[in-house]
N, CA, C and O atoms as a GROMACS GRO file, in nm:
protein
  328
    1SER      N    1  -0.559   1.218   0.770
    1SER     CA    2  -0.547   1.222   0.627
    1SER      C    3  -0.656   1.136   0.565
    1SER      O    4  -0.765   1.125   0.622
    2TYR      N    5  -0.629   1.076   0.452
    2TYR     CA    6  -0.736   1.006   0.382
    2TYR      C    7  -0.766   0.868   0.438
    2TYR      O    8  -0.861   0.804   0.394
    3PHE      N    9  -0.687   0.817   0.536
    3PHE     CA   10  -0.716   0.687   0.595
    3PHE      C   11  -0.817   0.697   0.711
    3PHE      O   12  -0.866   0.595   0.757
    4ILE      N   13  -0.847   0.817   0.757
    4ILE     CA   14  -0.940   0.834   0.869
    4ILE      C   15  -1.078   0.776   0.837
    4ILE      O   16  -1.134   0.707   0.922
    5PRO      N   17  -1.136   0.800   0.718
    5PRO     CA   18  -1.265   0.734   0.688
    5PRO      C   19  -1.255   0.582   0.688
    5PRO      O   20  -1.352   0.515   0.723
    6LEU      N   21  -1.141   0.528   0.649
    6LEU     CA   22  -1.126   0.382   0.650
    6LEU      C   23  -1.127   0.329   0.793
    6LEU      O   24  -1.186   0.224   0.819
    7TYR      N   25  -1.062   0.399   0.885
    7TYR     CA   26  -1.064   0.358   1.025
    7TYR      C   27  -1.207   0.366   1.080
    7TYR      O   28  -1.248   0.281   1.160
    8PHE      N   29  -1.282   0.468   1.036
    8PHE     CA   30  -1.420   0.481   1.081
    8PHE      C   31  -1.504   0.362   1.036
    8PHE      O   32  -1.590   0.316   1.110
    9LEU      N   33  -1.480   0.312   0.915
    9LEU     CA   34  -1.554   0.195   0.867
    9LEU      C   35  -1.525   0.072   0.951
    9LEU      O   36  -1.614  -0.010   0.974
   10VAL      N   37  -1.401   0.057   0.996
   10VAL     CA   38  -1.367  -0.057   1.081
   10VAL      C   39  -1.439  -0.045   1.215
   10VAL      O   40  -1.491  -0.144   1.266
   11VAL      N   41  -1.441   0.075   1.271
   11VAL     CA   42  -1.511   0.096   1.398
   11VAL      C   43  -1.661   0.074   1.380
   11VAL      O   44  -1.725   0.012   1.465
   12ALA      N   45  -1.717   0.122   1.270
   12ALA     CA   46  -1.860   0.103   1.243
   12ALA      C   47  -1.893  -0.045   1.228
   12ALA      O   48  -2.000  -0.090   1.272
   13ALA      N   49  -1.803  -0.122   1.167
   13ALA     CA   50  -1.826  -0.266   1.154
   13ALA      C   51  -1.829  -0.333   1.290
   13ALA      O   52  -1.912  -0.421   1.314
   14GLY      N   53  -1.742  -0.293   1.379
   14GLY     CA   54  -1.740  -0.350   1.513
   14GLY      C   55  -1.865  -0.314   1.592
   14GLY      O   56  -1.920  -0.399   1.663
   15ILE      N   57  -1.910  -0.191   1.580
   15ILE     CA   58  -2.032  -0.149   1.652
   15ILE      C   59  -2.155  -0.219   1.594
   15ILE      O   60  -2.243  -0.260   1.668
   16ALA      N   61  -2.161  -0.233   1.462
   16ALA     CA   62  -2.275  -0.300   1.398
   16ALA      C   63  -2.282  -0.447   1.435
   16ALA      O   64  -2.390  -0.505   1.437
   17SER      N   65  -2.168  -0.507   1.464
   17SER     CA   66  -2.168  -0.650   1.496
   17SER      C   67  -2.238  -0.680   1.628
   17SER      O   68  -2.287  -0.791   1.647
   18ILE      N   69  -2.243  -0.583   1.717
   18ILE     CA   70  -2.312  -0.605   1.845
   18ILE      C   71  -2.460  -0.632   1.822
   18ILE      O   72  -2.518  -0.719   1.888
   19GLY      N   73  -2.521  -0.560   1.732
   19GLY     CA   74  -2.664  -0.579   1.705
   19GLY      C   75  -2.695  -0.691   1.608
   19GLY      O   76  -2.808  -0.740   1.606
   20VAL      N   77  -2.598  -0.731   1.528
   20VAL     CA   78  -2.624  -0.829   1.422
   20VAL      C   79  -2.604  -0.972   1.470
   20VAL      O   80  -2.683  -1.060   1.435
   21PHE      N   81  -2.502  -0.997   1.549
   21PHE     CA   82  -2.467  -1.133   1.587
   21PHE      C   83  -2.491  -1.158   1.735
   21PHE      O   84  -2.440  -1.084   1.820
   22PRO      N   85  -2.568  -1.263   1.768
   22PRO     CA   86  -2.583  -1.297   1.909
   22PRO      C   87  -2.457  -1.363   1.966
   22PRO      O   88  -2.428  -1.351   2.085
   23GLU      N   89  -2.383  -1.432   1.880
   23GLU     CA   90  -2.256  -1.495   1.918
   23GLU      C   91  -2.150  -1.456   1.815
   23GLU      O   92  -2.182  -1.411   1.705
   24VAL      N   93  -2.026  -1.474   1.852
   24VAL     CA   94  -1.917  -1.443   1.759
   24VAL      C   95  -1.916  -1.547   1.647
   24VAL      O   96  -1.912  -1.667   1.675
   25PRO      N   97  -1.921  -1.503   1.521
   25PRO     CA   98  -1.920  -1.598   1.409
   25PRO      C   99  -1.788  -1.676   1.402
   25PRO      O  100  -1.685  -1.632   1.452
   26GLU      N  101  -1.794  -1.791   1.339
   26GLU     CA  102  -1.677  -1.879   1.330
   26GLU      C  103  -1.564  -1.813   1.250
   26GLU      O  104  -1.447  -1.827   1.286
   27ASN      N  105  -1.598  -1.742   1.143
   27ASN     CA  106  -1.496  -1.678   1.059
   27ASN      C  107  -1.447  -1.546   1.115
   27ASN      O  108  -1.354  -1.487   1.060
   28GLY      N  109  -1.507  -1.497   1.220
   28GLY     CA  110  -1.472  -1.367   1.275
   28GLY      C  111  -1.579  -1.265   1.238
   28GLY      O  112  -1.649  -1.279   1.139
   29VAL      N  113  -1.588  -1.164   1.320
   29VAL     CA  114  -1.693  -1.064   1.303
   29VAL      C  115  -1.673  -0.982   1.176
   29VAL      O  116  -1.764  -0.970   1.095
   30VAL      N  117  -1.555  -0.927   1.159
   30VAL     CA  118  -1.531  -0.838   1.045
   30VAL      C  119  -1.541  -0.914   0.913
   30VAL      O  120  -1.599  -0.862   0.817
   31ALA      N  121  -1.485  -1.034   0.907
   31ALA     CA  122  -1.491  -1.112   0.783
   31ALA      C  123  -1.635  -1.147   0.748
   31ALA      O  124  -1.673  -1.141   0.631
   32THR      N  125  -1.715  -1.184   0.846
   32THR     CA  126  -1.855  -1.219   0.820
   32THR      C  127  -1.935  -1.096   0.779
   32THR      O  128  -2.015  -1.103   0.686
   33LEU      N  129  -1.915  -0.985   0.849
   33LEU     CA  130  -1.986  -0.862   0.811
   33LEU      C  131  -1.948  -0.818   0.671
   33LEU      O  132  -2.034  -0.784   0.590
   34ALA      N  133  -1.818  -0.818   0.642
   34ALA     CA  134  -1.772  -0.770   0.512
   34ALA      C  135  -1.818  -0.863   0.399
   34ALA      O  136  -1.849  -0.816   0.290
   35GLY      N  137  -1.821  -0.992   0.426
   35GLY     CA  138  -1.856  -1.087   0.321
   35GLY      C  139  -2.005  -1.107   0.300
   35GLY      O  140  -2.049  -1.132   0.188
   36GLU      N  141  -2.084  -1.095   0.407
   36GLU     CA  142  -2.226  -1.130   0.396
   36GLU      C  143  -2.320  -1.011   0.409
   36GLU      O  144  -2.427  -1.012   0.348
   37ARG      N  145  -2.284  -0.910   0.485
   37ARG     CA  146  -2.378  -0.802   0.514
   37ARG      C  147  -2.353  -0.674   0.436
   37ARG      O  148  -2.447  -0.600   0.406
   38PHE      N  149  -2.228  -0.645   0.403
   38PHE     CA  150  -2.196  -0.519   0.334
   38PHE      C  151  -2.201  -0.539   0.183
   38PHE      O  152  -2.196  -0.652   0.133
   39TRP      N  153  -2.213  -0.427   0.111
   39TRP     CA  154  -2.191  -0.432  -0.032
   39TRP      C  155  -2.044  -0.465  -0.053
   39TRP      O  156  -1.962  -0.433   0.032
   40PRO      N  157  -2.010  -0.527  -0.162
   40PRO     CA  158  -1.870  -0.569  -0.183
   40PRO      C  159  -1.769  -0.455  -0.170
   40PRO      O  160  -1.660  -0.476  -0.117
   41ILE      N  161  -1.804  -0.336  -0.218
   41ILE     CA  162  -1.708  -0.224  -0.210
   41ILE      C  163  -1.682  -0.185  -0.065
   41ILE      O  164  -1.569  -0.149  -0.031
   42PHE      N  165  -1.784  -0.190   0.021
   42PHE     CA  166  -1.764  -0.159   0.162
   42PHE      C  167  -1.680  -0.267   0.231
   42PHE      O  168  -1.600  -0.237   0.319
   43GLY      N  169  -1.700  -0.391   0.190
   43GLY     CA  170  -1.617  -0.499   0.244
   43GLY      C  171  -1.471  -0.478   0.211
   43GLY      O  172  -1.383  -0.499   0.294
   44VAL      N  173  -1.444  -0.436   0.088
   44VAL     CA  174  -1.307  -0.407   0.047
   44VAL      C  175  -1.251  -0.291   0.127
   44VAL      O  176  -1.136  -0.297   0.172
   45LEU      N  177  -1.329  -0.186   0.147
   45LEU     CA  178  -1.282  -0.071   0.223
   45LEU      C  179  -1.254  -0.106   0.370
   45LEU      O  180  -1.159  -0.054   0.429
   46VAL      N  181  -1.334  -0.193   0.428
   46VAL     CA  182  -1.310  -0.237   0.565
   46VAL      C  183  -1.177  -0.311   0.573
   46VAL      O  184  -1.098  -0.287   0.664
   47PHE      N  185  -1.153  -0.402   0.480
   47PHE     CA  186  -1.026  -0.475   0.482
   47PHE      C  187  -0.908  -0.384   0.454
   47PHE      O  188  -0.801  -0.404   0.510
   48ILE      N  189  -0.926  -0.284   0.368
   48ILE     CA  190  -0.818  -0.188   0.344
   48ILE      C  191  -0.790  -0.109   0.471
   48ILE      O  192  -0.674  -0.081   0.503
   49GLY      N  193  -0.895  -0.072   0.544
   49GLY     CA  194  -0.877  -0.001   0.671
   49GLY      C  195  -0.802  -0.084   0.773
   49GLY      O  196  -0.714  -0.033   0.843
   50ILE      N  197  -0.835  -0.212   0.781
   50ILE     CA  198  -0.765  -0.301   0.874
   50ILE      C  199  -0.619  -0.316   0.832
   50ILE      O  200  -0.529  -0.312   0.916
   51ALA      N  201  -0.596  -0.333   0.702
   51ALA     CA  202  -0.458  -0.345   0.654
   51ALA      C  203  -0.380  -0.217   0.680
   51ALA      O  204  -0.262  -0.222   0.716
   52ALA      N  205  -0.443  -0.102   0.664
   52ALA     CA  206  -0.375   0.025   0.691
   52ALA      C  207  -0.338   0.037   0.838
   52ALA      O  208  -0.231   0.086   0.872
   53ALA      N  209  -0.428  -0.007   0.926
   53ALA     CA  210  -0.398  -0.002   1.069
   53ALA      C  211  -0.283  -0.095   1.104
   53ALA      O  212  -0.196  -0.060   1.185
   54ILE      N  213  -0.280  -0.213   1.045
   54ILE     CA  214  -0.172  -0.308   1.071
   54ILE      C  215  -0.039  -0.253   1.020
   54ILE      O  216   0.062  -0.260   1.090
   55MET      N  217  -0.040  -0.198   0.898
   55MET     CA  218   0.084  -0.142   0.842
   55MET      C  219   0.133  -0.023   0.923
   55MET      O  220   0.254  -0.005   0.940
   56SER      N  221   0.042   0.058   0.972
   56SER     CA  222   0.081   0.172   1.054
   56SER      C  223   0.146   0.126   1.183
   56SER      O  224   0.246   0.183   1.226
   57THR      N  225   0.090   0.024   1.245
   57THR     CA  226   0.148  -0.030   1.369
   57THR      C  227   0.286  -0.089   1.344
   57THR      O  228   0.377  -0.068   1.424
   58ILE      N  229   0.301  -0.162   1.235
   58ILE     CA  230   0.431  -0.221   1.203
   58ILE      C  231   0.533  -0.111   1.176
   58ILE      O  232   0.648  -0.120   1.221
   59CYS      N  233   0.493  -0.009   1.103
   59CYS     CA  234   0.584   0.102   1.071
   59CYS      C  235   0.628   0.173   1.198
   59CYS      O  236   0.746   0.205   1.213
   60THR      N  237   0.536   0.198   1.288
   60THR     CA  238   0.571   0.264   1.414
   60THR      C  239   0.666   0.178   1.496
   60THR      O  240   0.762   0.229   1.553
   61THR      N  241   0.641   0.049   1.502
   61THR     CA  242   0.728  -0.042   1.577
   61THR      C  243   0.868  -0.044   1.518
   61THR      O  244   0.966  -0.039   1.592
   62LEU      N  245   0.878  -0.051   1.386
   62LEU     CA  246   1.010  -0.052   1.322
   62LEU      C  247   1.083   0.080   1.343
   62LEU      O  248   1.204   0.081   1.367
   63ASN      N  249   1.012   0.191   1.335
   63ASN     CA  250   1.077   0.320   1.357
   63ASN      C  251   1.126   0.334   1.500
   63ASN      O  252   1.237   0.383   1.523
   64LEU      N  253   1.046   0.292   1.596
   64LEU     CA  254   1.088   0.301   1.736
   64LEU      C  255   1.206   0.209   1.766
   64LEU      O  256   1.297   0.246   1.839
   65SER      N  257   1.204   0.089   1.710
   65SER     CA  258   1.315  -0.002   1.733
   65SER      C  259   1.442   0.050   1.667
   65SER      O  260   1.551   0.033   1.722
   66SER      N  261   1.431   0.112   1.552
   66SER     CA  262   1.547   0.171   1.486
   66SER      C  263   1.603   0.286   1.568
   66SER      O  264   1.725   0.299   1.583
   67LEU      N  265   1.516   0.370   1.622
   67LEU     CA  266   1.560   0.480   1.708
   67LEU      C  267   1.629   0.428   1.833
   67LEU      O  268   1.733   0.480   1.873
   68TYR      N  269   1.572   0.328   1.894
   68TYR     CA  270   1.631   0.269   2.015
   68TYR      C  271   1.769   0.210   1.986
   68TYR      O  272   1.864   0.232   2.062
   69MET      N  273   1.780   0.135   1.878
   69MET     CA  274   1.908   0.073   1.844
   69MET      C  275   2.013   0.179   1.809
   69MET      O  276   2.130   0.161   1.841
   70THR      N  277   1.973   0.287   1.745
   70THR     CA  278   2.066   0.395   1.712
   70THR      C  279   2.117   0.461   1.839
   70THR      O  280   2.237   0.486   1.851
   71GLU      N  281   2.029   0.489   1.933
   71GLU     CA  282   2.071   0.549   2.060
   71GLU      C  283   2.160   0.454   2.139
   71GLU      O  284   2.259   0.496   2.198
   72LEU      N  285   2.125   0.327   2.141
   72LEU     CA  286   2.206   0.228   2.212
   72LEU      C  287   2.345   0.219   2.150
   72LEU      O  288   2.445   0.215   2.222
   73TYR      N  289   2.353   0.215   2.018
   73TYR     CA  290   2.482   0.209   1.949
   73TYR      C  291   2.565   0.334   1.979
   73TYR      O  292   2.685   0.324   2.002
   74THR      N  293   2.502   0.450   1.980
   74THR     CA  294   2.574   0.575   2.007
   74THR      C  295   2.630   0.575   2.150
   74THR      O  296   2.743   0.617   2.171
   75LYS      N  297   2.552   0.529   2.247
   75LYS     CA  298   2.599   0.524   2.385
   75LYS      C  299   2.715   0.427   2.401
   75LYS      O  300   2.813   0.457   2.470
   76ILE      N  301   2.706   0.311   2.339
   76ILE     CA  302   2.813   0.212   2.348
   76ILE      C  303   2.939   0.266   2.281
   76ILE      O  304   3.049   0.248   2.334
   77LYS      N  305   2.924   0.331   2.168
   77LYS     CA  306   3.038   0.387   2.097
   77LYS      C  307   3.106   0.497   2.179
   77LYS      O  308   3.228   0.506   2.182
   78GLN      N  309   3.026   0.581   2.246
   78GLN     CA  310   3.083   0.687   2.330
   78GLN      C  311   3.157   0.630   2.449
   78GLN      O  312   3.260   0.683   2.489
   79GLN      N  313   3.107   0.523   2.506
   79GLN     CA  314   3.173   0.461   2.622
   79GLN      C  315   3.306   0.400   2.581
   79GLN      O  316   3.402   0.403   2.659
   80ARG      N  317   3.314   0.345   2.463
   80ARG     CA  318   3.440   0.283   2.417
   80ARG      C  319   3.546   0.389   2.386
   80ARG      O  320   3.666   0.363   2.399
   81LEU      N  321   3.501   0.508   2.346
   81LEU     CA  322   3.597   0.613   2.314
   81LEU      C  323   3.659   0.676   2.439
   81LEU      O  324   3.763   0.740   2.429
   82ARG      N  325   3.598   0.659   2.553
   82ARG     CA  326   3.649   0.720   2.676
   82ARG      C  327   3.766   0.646   2.731
   82ARG      O  328   3.820   0.684   2.834
   0.00000   0.00000   0.00000
């Protein structure tokens, strides 16, 4: 969907950091690239992409844990009814 270009910007930032920095910067690679090397709008898009990836991971984790707990509750309830 529309977050795919944002993920691409995060990947591009990581690949660009190999050629730009001889060592890992103190503030982190993405923060330094977004703050010092990119235009401000690209820096914002990179951080939005990272935030979208984090939110997606959290959402998936919560959905899976909810599914697991629902199945566990159903199995326990069925065993008690027997």
